[in-house]
GROMACS .gro file of C-alpha atoms in nm:
model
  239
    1UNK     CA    1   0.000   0.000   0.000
    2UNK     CA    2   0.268   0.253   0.058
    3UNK     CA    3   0.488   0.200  -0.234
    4UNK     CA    4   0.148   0.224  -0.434
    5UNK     CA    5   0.055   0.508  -0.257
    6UNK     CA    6   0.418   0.704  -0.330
    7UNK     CA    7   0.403   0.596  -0.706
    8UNK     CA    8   0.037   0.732  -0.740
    9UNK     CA    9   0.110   1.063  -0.577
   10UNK     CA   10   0.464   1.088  -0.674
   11UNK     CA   11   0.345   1.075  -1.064
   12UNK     CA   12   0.172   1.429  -0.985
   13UNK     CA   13   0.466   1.558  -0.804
   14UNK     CA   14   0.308   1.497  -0.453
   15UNK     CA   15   0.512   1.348  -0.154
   16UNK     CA   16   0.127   1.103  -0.033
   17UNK     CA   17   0.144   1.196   0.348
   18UNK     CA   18  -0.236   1.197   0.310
   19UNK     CA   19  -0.236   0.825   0.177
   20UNK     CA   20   0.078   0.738   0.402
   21UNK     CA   21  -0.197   0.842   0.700
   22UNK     CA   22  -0.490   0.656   0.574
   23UNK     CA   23  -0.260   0.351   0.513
   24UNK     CA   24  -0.153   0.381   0.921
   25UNK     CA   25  -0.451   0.488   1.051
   26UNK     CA   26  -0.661   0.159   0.921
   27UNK     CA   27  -0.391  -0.107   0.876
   28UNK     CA   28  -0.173  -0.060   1.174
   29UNK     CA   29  -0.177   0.049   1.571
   30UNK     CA   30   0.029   0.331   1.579
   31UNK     CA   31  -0.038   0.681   1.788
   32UNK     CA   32  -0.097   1.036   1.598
   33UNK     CA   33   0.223   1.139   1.667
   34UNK     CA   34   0.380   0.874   1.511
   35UNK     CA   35   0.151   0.864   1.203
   36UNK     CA   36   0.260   1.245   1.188
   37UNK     CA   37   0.620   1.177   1.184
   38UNK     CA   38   0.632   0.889   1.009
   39UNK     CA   39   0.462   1.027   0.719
   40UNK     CA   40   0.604   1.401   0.692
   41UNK     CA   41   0.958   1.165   0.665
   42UNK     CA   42   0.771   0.968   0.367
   43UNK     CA   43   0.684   1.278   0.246
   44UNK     CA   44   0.986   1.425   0.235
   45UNK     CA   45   1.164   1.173   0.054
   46UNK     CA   46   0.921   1.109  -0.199
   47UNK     CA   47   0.892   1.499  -0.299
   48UNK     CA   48   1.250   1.499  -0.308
   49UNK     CA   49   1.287   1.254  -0.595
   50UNK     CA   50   0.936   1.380  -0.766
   51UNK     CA   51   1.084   1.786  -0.744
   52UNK     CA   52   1.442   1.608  -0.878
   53UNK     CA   53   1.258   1.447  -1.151
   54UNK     CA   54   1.019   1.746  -1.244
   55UNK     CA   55   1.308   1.998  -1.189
   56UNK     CA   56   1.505   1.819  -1.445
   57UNK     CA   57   1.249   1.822  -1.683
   58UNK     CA   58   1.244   2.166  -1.738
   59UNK     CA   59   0.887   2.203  -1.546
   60UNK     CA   60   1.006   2.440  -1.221
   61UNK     CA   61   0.956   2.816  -1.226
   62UNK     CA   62   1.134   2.969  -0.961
   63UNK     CA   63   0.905   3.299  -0.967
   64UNK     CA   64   0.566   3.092  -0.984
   65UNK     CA   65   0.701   2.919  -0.643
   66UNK     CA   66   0.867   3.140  -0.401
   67UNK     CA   67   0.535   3.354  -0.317
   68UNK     CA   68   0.412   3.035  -0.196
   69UNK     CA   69   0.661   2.927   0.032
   70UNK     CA   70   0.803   3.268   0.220
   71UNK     CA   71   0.480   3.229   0.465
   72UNK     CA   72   0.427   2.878   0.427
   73UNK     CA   73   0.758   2.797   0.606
   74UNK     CA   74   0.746   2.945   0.924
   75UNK     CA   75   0.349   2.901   0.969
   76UNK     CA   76   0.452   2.515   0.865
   77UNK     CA   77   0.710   2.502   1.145
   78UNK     CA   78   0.478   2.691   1.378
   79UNK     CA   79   0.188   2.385   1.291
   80UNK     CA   80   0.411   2.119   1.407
   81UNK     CA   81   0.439   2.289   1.761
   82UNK     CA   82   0.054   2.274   1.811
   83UNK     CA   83  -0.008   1.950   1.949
   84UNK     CA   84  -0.407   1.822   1.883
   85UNK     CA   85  -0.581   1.582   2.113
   86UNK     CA   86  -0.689   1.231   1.968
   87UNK     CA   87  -1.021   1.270   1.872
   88UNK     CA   88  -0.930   1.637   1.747
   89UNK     CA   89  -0.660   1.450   1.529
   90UNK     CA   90  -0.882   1.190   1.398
   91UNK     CA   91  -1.134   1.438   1.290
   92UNK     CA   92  -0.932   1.673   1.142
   93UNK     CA   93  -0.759   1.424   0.934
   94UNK     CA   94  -1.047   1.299   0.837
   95UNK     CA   95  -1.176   1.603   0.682
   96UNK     CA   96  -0.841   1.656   0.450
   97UNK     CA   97  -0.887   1.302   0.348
   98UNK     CA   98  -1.240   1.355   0.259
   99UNK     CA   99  -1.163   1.629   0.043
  100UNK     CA  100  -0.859   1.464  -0.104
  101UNK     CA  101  -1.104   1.177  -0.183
  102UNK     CA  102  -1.320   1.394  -0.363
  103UNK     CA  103  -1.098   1.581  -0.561
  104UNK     CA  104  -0.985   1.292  -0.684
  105UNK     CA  105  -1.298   1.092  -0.781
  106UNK     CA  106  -1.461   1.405  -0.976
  107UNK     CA  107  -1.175   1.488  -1.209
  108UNK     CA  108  -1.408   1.719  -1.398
  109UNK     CA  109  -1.286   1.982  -1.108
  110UNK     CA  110  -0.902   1.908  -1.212
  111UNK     CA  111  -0.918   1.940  -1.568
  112UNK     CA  112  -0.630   2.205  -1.718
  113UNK     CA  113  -0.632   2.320  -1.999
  114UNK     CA  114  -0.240   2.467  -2.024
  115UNK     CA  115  -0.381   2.785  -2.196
  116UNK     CA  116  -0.450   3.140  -2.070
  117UNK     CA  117  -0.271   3.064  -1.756
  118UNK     CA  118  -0.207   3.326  -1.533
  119UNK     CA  119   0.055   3.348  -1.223
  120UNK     CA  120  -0.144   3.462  -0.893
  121UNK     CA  121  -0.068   3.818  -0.701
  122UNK     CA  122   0.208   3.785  -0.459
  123UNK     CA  123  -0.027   3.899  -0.173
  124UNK     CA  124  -0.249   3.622  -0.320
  125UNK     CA  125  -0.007   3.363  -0.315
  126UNK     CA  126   0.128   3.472   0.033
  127UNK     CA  127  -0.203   3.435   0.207
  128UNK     CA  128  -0.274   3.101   0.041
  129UNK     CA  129   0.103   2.950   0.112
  130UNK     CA  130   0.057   3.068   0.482
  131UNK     CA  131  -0.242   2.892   0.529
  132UNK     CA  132  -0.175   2.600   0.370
  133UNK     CA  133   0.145   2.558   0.555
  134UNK     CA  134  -0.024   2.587   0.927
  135UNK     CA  135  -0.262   2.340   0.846
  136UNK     CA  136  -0.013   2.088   0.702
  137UNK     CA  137   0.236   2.137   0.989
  138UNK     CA  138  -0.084   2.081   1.243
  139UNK     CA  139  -0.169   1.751   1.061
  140UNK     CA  140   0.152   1.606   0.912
  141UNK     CA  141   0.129   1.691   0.553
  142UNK     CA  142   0.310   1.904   0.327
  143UNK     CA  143   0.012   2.071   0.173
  144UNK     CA  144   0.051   1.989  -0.195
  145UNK     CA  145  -0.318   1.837  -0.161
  146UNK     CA  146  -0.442   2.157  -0.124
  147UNK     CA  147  -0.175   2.357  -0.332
  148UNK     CA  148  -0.219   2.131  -0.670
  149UNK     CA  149  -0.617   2.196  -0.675
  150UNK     CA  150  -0.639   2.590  -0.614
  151UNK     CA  151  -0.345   2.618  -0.870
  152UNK     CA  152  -0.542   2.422  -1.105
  153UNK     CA  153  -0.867   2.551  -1.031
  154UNK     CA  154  -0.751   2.907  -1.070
  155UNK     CA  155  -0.547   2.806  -1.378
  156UNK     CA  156  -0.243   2.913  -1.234
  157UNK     CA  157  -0.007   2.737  -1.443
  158UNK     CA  158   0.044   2.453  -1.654
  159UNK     CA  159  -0.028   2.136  -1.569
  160UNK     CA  160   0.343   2.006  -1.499
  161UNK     CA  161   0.453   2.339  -1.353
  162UNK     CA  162   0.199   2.264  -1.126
  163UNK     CA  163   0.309   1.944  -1.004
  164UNK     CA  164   0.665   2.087  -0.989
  165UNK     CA  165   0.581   2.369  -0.793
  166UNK     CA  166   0.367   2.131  -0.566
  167UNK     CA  167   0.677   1.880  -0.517
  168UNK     CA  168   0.888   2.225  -0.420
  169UNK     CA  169   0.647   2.299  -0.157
  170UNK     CA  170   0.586   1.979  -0.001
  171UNK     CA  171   0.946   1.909   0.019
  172UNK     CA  172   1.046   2.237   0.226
  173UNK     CA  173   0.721   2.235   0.461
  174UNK     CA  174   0.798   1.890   0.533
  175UNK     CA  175   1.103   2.018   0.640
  176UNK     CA  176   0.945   2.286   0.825
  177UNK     CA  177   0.685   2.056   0.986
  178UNK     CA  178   0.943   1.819   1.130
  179UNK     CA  179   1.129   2.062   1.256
  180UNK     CA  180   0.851   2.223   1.475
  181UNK     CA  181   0.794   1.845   1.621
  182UNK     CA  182   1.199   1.794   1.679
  183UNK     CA  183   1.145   2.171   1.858
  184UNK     CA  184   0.851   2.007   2.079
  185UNK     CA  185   1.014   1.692   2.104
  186UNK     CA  186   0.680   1.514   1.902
  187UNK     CA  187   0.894   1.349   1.725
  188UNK     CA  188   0.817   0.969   1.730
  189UNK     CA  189   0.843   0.707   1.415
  190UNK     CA  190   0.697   0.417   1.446
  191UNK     CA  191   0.927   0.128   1.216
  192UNK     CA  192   1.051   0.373   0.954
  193UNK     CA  193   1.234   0.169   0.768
  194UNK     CA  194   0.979  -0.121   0.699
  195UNK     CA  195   0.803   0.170   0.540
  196UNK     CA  196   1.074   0.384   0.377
  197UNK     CA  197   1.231   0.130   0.118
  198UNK     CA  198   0.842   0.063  -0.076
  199UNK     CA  199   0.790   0.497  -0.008
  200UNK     CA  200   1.165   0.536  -0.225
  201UNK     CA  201   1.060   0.295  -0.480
  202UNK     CA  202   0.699   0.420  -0.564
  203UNK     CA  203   0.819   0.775  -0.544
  204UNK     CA  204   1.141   0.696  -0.846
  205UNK     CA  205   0.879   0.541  -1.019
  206UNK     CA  206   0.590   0.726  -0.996
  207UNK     CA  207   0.779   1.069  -1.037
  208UNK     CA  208   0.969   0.953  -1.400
  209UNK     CA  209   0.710   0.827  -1.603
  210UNK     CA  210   0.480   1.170  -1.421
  211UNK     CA  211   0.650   1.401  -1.530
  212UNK     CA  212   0.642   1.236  -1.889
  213UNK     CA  213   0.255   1.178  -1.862
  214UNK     CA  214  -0.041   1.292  -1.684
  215UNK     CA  215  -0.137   1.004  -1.407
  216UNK     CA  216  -0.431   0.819  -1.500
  217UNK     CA  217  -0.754   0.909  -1.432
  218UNK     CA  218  -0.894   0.556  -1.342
  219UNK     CA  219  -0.618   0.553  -1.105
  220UNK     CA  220  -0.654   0.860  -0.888
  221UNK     CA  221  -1.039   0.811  -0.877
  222UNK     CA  222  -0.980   0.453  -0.750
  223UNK     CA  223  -0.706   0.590  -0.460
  224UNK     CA  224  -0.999   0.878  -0.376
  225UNK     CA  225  -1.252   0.547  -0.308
  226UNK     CA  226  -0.945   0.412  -0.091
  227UNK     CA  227  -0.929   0.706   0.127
  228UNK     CA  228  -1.295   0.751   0.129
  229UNK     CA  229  -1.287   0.466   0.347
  230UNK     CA  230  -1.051   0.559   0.543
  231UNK     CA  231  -1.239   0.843   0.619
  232UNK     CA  232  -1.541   0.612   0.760
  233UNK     CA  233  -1.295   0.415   0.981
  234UNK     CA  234  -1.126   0.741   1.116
  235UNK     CA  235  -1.482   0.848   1.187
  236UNK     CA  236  -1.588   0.569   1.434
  237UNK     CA  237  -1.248   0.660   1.636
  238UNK     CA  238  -1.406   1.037   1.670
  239UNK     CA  239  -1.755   0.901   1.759
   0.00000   0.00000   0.00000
């Protein structure tokens, strides 16, 4: 499940926290804070390899980027020092999983078309990177699930600079997230290595033939039905 969760996300420049979580959460005993850490690491390496791949396909625009991350950074680092109870965990998560889920079973909402793009504002792009980045540090995500969809939605760029600039982002508030933890000593992994060798081969995978060719459609809807039912079993923890 977690190498084909990396590949999947990894092919649209995405680091999977959000399927690394719904993996954990259903098919294993481990506490939030572990899940947290566990998967911002996963993240991290994955986006690594997709931003390498992406990056070296000629797909990154510095000046599309930056705006995005100035805020997101420290407000990323500042989320990882706000520790959330249980239930508040489980509840939260499920909600970005819910909307991941959905995103990615009505592709009608995703479609680009890589014409009359337009860069945002930088006040624009500020406000949006800032609050992305709280609410992945508070969760354990590096925000690219919310990042990919408003840049797409608001035909922001292309499709592939899109997934570049996502795999930019994740990487650095990944980065940002784990160091707020380390700061707060949250920092707990539960068996990182029985998950990081499948996370390192879906993410080389996924991440060369994506930035090639747009992921399949049948694909990401089928990974939104996954998480959907995540979702349910997260819920019964809340309730």
């Amino acid at each position: 499940m977690i190498f084909c969760v990396a590949a999947l996300y990894a092919s649209v420049g995405h680091g999977g926290a959000s399927g690394y979580l719904a993996v954990m959460s259903t098919l294993t005993i481990v506490s939030p804070q572990e899940m947290a850490t566990t998967a911002l690491v996963l993240n991290l390496v994955v986006s690594g390899i997709a931003f390498f791949n992406y990056a070296q396909a000629g797909f990154f625009r510095l000046g599309l980027t930056w705006p995005f991350l100035i805020l997101s950074i420290p407000l990323a680092f500042l989320g990882g020092l706000m520790p959330l109870k249980d239930s508040h965990y489980y509840a939260l998560l499920a909600l970005v999983l819910a909307f991941v889920a959905i995103r990615l079973i009505v592709p009608s909402t995703l479609s680009v078309i890589d014409t009359d793009t337009k860069a945002p504002s930088k006040p624009l792009a500020l406000g949006a990177g800032a609050a992305i980045g709280l609410l992945s540090g508070m969760i354990g995500i590096g925000g690219g699930i919310f990042l990919s969809p408003l840049m797409v939605m608001c035909r922001w760029a292309k499709t592939k600079e899109i997934s570049a600039t996502a795999a930019c982002f994740i990487l650095v508030n990944s980065i940002a997230g784990l160091a707020g933890r380390q700061v707060q000593h949250y920092v707990a992994m539960s068996d990182i290595l029985f998950y990081l060798l499948p996370a390192l081969l879906g993410g080389i995978i996924g991440s060369y033939f994506g930035a090639r060719k747009l992921p399949s459609p049948r694909l990401k809807q089928l990974l939104g039905l996954v998480l959907l039912i995540a979702v349910a079993k997260m819920l019964t923890r809340v309730f």
